Coordinates of C-alpha atoms in Angstrom, one line a residue:
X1 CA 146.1 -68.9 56.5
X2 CA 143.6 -71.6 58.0
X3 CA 145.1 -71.4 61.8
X4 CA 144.1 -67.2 61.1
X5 CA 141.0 -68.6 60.1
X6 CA 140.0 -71.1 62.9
X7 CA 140.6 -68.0 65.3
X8 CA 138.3 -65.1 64.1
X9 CA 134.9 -64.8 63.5
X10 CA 133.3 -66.4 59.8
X11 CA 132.2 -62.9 59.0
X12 CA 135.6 -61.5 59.5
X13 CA 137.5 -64.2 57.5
X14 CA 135.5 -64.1 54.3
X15 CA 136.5 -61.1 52.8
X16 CA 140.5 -61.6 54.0
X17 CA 139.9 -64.8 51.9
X18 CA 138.2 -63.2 48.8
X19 CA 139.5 -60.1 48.8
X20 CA 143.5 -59.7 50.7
X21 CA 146.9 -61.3 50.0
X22 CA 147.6 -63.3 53.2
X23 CA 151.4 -62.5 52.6
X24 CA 150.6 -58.6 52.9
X25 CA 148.4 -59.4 56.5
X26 CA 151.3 -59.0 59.4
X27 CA 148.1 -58.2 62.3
X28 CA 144.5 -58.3 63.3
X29 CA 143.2 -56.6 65.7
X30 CA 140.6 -57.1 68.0
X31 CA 139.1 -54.9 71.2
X32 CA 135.3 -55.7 72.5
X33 CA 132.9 -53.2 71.1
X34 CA 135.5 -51.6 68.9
X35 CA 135.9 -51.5 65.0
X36 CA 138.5 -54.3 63.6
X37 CA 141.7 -53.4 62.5
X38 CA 144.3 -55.3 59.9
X39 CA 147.7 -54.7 59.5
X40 CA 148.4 -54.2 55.6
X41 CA 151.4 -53.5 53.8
X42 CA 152.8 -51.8 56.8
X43 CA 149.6 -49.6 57.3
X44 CA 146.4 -49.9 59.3
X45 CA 143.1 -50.2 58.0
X46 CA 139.7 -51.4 59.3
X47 CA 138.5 -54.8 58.3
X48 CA 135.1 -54.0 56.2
X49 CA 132.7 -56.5 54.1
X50 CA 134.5 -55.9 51.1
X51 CA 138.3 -56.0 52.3
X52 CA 139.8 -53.0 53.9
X53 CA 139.0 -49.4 54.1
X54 CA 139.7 -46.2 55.8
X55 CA 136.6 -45.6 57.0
X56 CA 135.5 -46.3 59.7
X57 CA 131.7 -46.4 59.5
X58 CA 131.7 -49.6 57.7
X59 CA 134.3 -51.5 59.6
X60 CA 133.2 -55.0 61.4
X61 CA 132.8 -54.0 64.9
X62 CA 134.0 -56.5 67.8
X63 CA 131.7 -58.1 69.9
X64 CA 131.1 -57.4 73.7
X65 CA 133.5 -60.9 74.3
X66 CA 135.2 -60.9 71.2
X67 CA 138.6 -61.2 72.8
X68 CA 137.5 -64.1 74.6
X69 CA 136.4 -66.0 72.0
X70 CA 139.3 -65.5 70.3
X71 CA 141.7 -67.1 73.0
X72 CA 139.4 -69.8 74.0
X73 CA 139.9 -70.9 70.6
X74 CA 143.4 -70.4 70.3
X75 CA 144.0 -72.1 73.0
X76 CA 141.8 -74.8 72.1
X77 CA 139.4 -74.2 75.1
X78 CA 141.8 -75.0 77.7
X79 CA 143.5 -71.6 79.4
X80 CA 145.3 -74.2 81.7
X81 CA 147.8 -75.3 79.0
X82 CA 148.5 -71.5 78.2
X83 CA 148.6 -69.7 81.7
X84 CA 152.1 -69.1 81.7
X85 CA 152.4 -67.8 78.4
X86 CA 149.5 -65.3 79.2
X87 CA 150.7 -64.2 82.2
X88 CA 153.8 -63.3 80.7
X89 CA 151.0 -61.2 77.4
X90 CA 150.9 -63.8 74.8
X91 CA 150.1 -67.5 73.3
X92 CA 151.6 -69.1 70.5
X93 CA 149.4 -70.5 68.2
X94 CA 150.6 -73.4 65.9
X95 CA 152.0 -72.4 62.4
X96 CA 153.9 -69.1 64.0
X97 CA 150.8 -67.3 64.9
X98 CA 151.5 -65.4 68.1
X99 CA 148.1 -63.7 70.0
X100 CA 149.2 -60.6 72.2
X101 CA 146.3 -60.3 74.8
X102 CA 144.9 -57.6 76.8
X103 CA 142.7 -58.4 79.8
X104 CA 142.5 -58.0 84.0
X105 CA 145.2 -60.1 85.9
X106 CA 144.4 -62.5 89.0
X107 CA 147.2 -61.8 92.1
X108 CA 148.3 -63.5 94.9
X109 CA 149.9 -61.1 96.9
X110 CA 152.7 -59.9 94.2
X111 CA 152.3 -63.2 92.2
X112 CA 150.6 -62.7 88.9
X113 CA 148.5 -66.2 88.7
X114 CA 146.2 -65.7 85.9
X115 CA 145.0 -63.8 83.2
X116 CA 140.5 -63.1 82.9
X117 CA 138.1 -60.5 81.0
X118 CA 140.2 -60.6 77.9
X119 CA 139.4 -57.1 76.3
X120 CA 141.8 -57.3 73.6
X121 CA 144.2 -59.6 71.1
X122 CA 146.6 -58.8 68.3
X123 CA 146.7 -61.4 66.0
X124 CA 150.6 -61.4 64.5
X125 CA 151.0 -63.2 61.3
X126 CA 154.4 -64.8 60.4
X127 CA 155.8 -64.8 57.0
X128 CA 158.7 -66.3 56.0
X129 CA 160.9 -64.5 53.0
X130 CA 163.7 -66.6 51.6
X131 CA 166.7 -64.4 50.8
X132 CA 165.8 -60.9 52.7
X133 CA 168.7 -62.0 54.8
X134 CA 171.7 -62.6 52.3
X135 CA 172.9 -59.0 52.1
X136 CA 173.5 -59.0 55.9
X137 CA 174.3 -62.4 55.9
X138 CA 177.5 -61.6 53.4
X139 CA 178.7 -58.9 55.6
X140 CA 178.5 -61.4 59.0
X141 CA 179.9 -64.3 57.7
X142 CA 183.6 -64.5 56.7
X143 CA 186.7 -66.8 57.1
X144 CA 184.5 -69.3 58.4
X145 CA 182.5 -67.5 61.4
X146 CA 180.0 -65.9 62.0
X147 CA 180.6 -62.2 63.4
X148 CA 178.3 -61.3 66.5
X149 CA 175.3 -59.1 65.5
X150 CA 172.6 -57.6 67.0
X151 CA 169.4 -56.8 64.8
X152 CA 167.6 -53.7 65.4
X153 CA 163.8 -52.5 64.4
X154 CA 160.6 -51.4 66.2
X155 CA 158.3 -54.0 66.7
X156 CA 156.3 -55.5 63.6
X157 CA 159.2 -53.7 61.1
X158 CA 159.9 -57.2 60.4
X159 CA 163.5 -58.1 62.1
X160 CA 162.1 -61.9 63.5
X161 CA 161.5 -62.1 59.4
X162 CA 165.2 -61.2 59.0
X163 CA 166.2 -63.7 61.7
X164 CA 164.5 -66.3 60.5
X165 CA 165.9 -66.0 56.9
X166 CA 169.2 -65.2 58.3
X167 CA 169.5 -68.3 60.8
X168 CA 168.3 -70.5 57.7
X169 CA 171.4 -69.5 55.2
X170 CA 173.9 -69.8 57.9
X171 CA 172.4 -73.2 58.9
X172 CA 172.0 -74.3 55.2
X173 CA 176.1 -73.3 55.3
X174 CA 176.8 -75.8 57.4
X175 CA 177.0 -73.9 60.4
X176 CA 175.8 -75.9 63.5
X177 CA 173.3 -73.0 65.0
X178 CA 171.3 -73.5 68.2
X179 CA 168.3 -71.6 68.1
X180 CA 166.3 -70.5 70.8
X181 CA 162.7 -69.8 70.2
X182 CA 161.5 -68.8 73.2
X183 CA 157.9 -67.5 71.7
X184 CA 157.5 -70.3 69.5
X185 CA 157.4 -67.6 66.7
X186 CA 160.8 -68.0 64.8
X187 CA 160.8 -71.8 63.5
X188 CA 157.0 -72.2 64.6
X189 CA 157.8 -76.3 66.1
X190 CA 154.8 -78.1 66.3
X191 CA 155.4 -81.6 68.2
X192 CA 159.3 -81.0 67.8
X193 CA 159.2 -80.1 64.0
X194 CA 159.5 -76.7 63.0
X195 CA 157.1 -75.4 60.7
X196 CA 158.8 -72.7 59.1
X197 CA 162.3 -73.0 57.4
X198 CA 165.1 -72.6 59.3
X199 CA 167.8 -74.5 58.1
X200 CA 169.1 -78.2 57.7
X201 CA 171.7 -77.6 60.5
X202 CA 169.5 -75.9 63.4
X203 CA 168.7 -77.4 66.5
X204 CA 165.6 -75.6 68.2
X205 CA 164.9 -75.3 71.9
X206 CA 161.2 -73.8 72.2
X207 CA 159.5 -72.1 74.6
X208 CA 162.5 -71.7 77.0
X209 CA 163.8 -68.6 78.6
X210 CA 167.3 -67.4 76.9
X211 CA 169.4 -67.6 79.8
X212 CA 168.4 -71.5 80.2
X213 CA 168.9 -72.0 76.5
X214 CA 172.1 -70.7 76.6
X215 CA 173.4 -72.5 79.5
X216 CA 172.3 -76.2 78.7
X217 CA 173.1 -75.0 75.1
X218 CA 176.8 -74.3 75.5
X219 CA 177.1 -77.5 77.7
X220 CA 175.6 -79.8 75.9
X221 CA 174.8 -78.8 72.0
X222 CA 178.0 -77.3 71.0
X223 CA 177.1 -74.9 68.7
X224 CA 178.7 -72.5 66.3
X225 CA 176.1 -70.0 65.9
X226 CA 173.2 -68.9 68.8
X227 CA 170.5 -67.3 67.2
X228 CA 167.7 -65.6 69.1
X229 CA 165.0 -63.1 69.5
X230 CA 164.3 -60.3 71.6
X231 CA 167.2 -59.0 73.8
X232 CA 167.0 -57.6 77.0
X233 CA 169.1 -56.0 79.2
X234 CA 169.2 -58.9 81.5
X235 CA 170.3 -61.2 78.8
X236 CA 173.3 -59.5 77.9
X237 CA 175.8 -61.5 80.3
X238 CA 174.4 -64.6 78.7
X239 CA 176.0 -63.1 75.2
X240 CA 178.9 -62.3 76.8
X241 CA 179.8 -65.7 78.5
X242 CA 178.5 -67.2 74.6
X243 CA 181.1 -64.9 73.1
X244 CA 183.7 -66.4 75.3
X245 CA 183.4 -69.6 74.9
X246 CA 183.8 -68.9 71.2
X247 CA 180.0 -69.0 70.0
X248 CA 178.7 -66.2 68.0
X249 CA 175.7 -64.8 69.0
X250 CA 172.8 -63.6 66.3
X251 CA 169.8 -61.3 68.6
X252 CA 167.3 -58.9 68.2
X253 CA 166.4 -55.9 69.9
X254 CA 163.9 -53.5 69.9
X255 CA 164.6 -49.9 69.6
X256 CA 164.7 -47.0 66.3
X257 CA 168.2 -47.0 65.7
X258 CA 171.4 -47.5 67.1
X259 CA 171.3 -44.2 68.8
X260 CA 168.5 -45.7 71.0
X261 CA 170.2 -49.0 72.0
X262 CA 172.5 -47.0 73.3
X263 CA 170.7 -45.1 75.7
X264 CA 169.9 -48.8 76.7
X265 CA 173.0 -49.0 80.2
X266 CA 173.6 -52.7 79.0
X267 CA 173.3 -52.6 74.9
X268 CA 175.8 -49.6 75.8
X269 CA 177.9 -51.5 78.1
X270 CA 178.3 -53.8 75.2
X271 CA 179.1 -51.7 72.9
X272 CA 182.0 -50.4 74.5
X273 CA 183.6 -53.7 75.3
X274 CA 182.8 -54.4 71.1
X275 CA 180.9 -57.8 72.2
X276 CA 178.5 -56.8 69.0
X277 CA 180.3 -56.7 65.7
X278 CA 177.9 -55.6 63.5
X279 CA 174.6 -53.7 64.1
X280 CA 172.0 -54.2 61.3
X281 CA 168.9 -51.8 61.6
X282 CA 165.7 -52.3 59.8
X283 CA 163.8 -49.2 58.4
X284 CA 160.2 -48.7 59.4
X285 CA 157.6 -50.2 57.0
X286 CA 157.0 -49.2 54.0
X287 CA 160.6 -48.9 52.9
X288 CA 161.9 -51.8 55.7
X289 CA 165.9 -51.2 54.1
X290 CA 168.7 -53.3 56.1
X291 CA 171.6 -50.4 56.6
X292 CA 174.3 -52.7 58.6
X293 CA 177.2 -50.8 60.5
X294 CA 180.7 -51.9 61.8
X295 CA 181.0 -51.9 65.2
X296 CA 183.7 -49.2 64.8
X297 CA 181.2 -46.9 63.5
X298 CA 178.8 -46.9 66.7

């Protein structure tokens, strides 16, 4: 809670202290001049005096440079050490905090070279749930592997929560996994130590794009498992030279079901050559079920 709190505003952090669970808080949001918003239970509200409320009369409104005042501090008042990561929409925030941020980009001819006039962040909140990931992980592990399987939600429906509780049990196994935490958001390392429990058998590589990860990983870090977030289309050959060289491979994507990954060309691709073995999608919030299907059935 105190890194949430060393980014916003006193006025908005006393009532989230007096009067909200911090466990229940997955986002804040904040646009210049506009009412603040909070993430609750799966549901939007505005961010009042007293807590939360649906109306929006008595929300906090943002100041003029709200946004701005929000990254300076997140980034400790040095946007040099964070340029890449905000050119690419984001910073990382110690403690798994991750600020997605709106604003006018600075060109050079095609090159996107900075990020100004920040108009907007979205604060996401990491939580870490121990054991949301054991029914899956009993259908993925057996006779000593670990079957390939690709997790499926729309954003903030809580699959990097899954992840992360699913790469802990298979690490705590004994399985050597490599993890690949390119958004410093799944293990949270802070000077080389993650901050968030992922499991006594996990190497981390931070802040590194996937296809690096798994190339220097494979070579050099031999793992059983490689577990990471956020597929694209792009990264699917990456899998697919992981898969034959033995390694299981543990992703994300993001999409409503599996009928949408597979209007995806690639996720398709790969479903017809069975590189996946076991697609687990995550129900929308409230409910946020696990339903996990056999490759066979996609």
């Amino acid at each position: 809670m105190e890194e949430l709190m060393r980014l916003i505003p006193d006025e908005y952090a006393a009532p989230i202290r007096a009067r909200l669970c911090y466990d229940r808080i997955s986002e804040v949001r904040v646009i210049n001049r506009a009412p603040v918003r909070v993430c609750y239970d799966g549901a939007y509200y505005y961010l009042c005096k007293t807590g939360i409320t649906r109306d929006k009369s008595a929300a906090f409104i943002a100041g003029e440079r709200e946004a701005e005042g929000i990254v300076m501090r997140a980034c400790e008042h040095s946007l040099y050490t964070v340029t890449e990561t905000l050119k690419r929409g984001y910073i990382s925030v110690s403690g798994g905090l991750r600020l997605g941020v709106c604003g006018s980009g600075v060109t050079n001819g095609q090159a996107l070279t900075a990020v100004k006039d920040f108009s907007s962040v979205n604060i996401r909140l990491p939580h870490q749930i121990f054991g949301c990931a054991a029914g899956l992980c009993a259908k993925a592990v057996a006779d000593g592997t670990v079957k390939n399987t690709l997790i499926i939600s729309p954003p903030g429906a809580g699959k990097t929560t899954l992840l992360r509780d699913f790469c802990r049990l298979v690490s705590d196994r004994g399985y050597c996994v490599l993890l690949c935490d390119e958004k410093y958001e799944i293990a949270a390392s802070a000077y080389g130590e993650p901050t968030l429990d992922v499991g006594c058998c996990t190497d981390v590589i931070s802040g590194i794009d996937k296809t690096r990860v798994f190339e220097t990983g494979i070579a050099h870090m031999r793992p059983d498992v490689i577990i990471t977030d956020e597929l694209f289309g792009a990264d699917i050959e990456s899998v697919r030279r992981a898969a034959t060289c033995g390694i299981s491979v543990v992703a994300t994507v993001h999409a409503k079901n599996t009928d949408d990954v597979m209007l995806k060309p690639e996720f398709r691709a790969a479903a017809e050559s069975g590189l996946f073995m076991l697609y687990a999608v995550i129900s929308p919030a409230p409910r946020r079920a696990v339903t996990v299907f056999e490759e066979a059935s996609i």
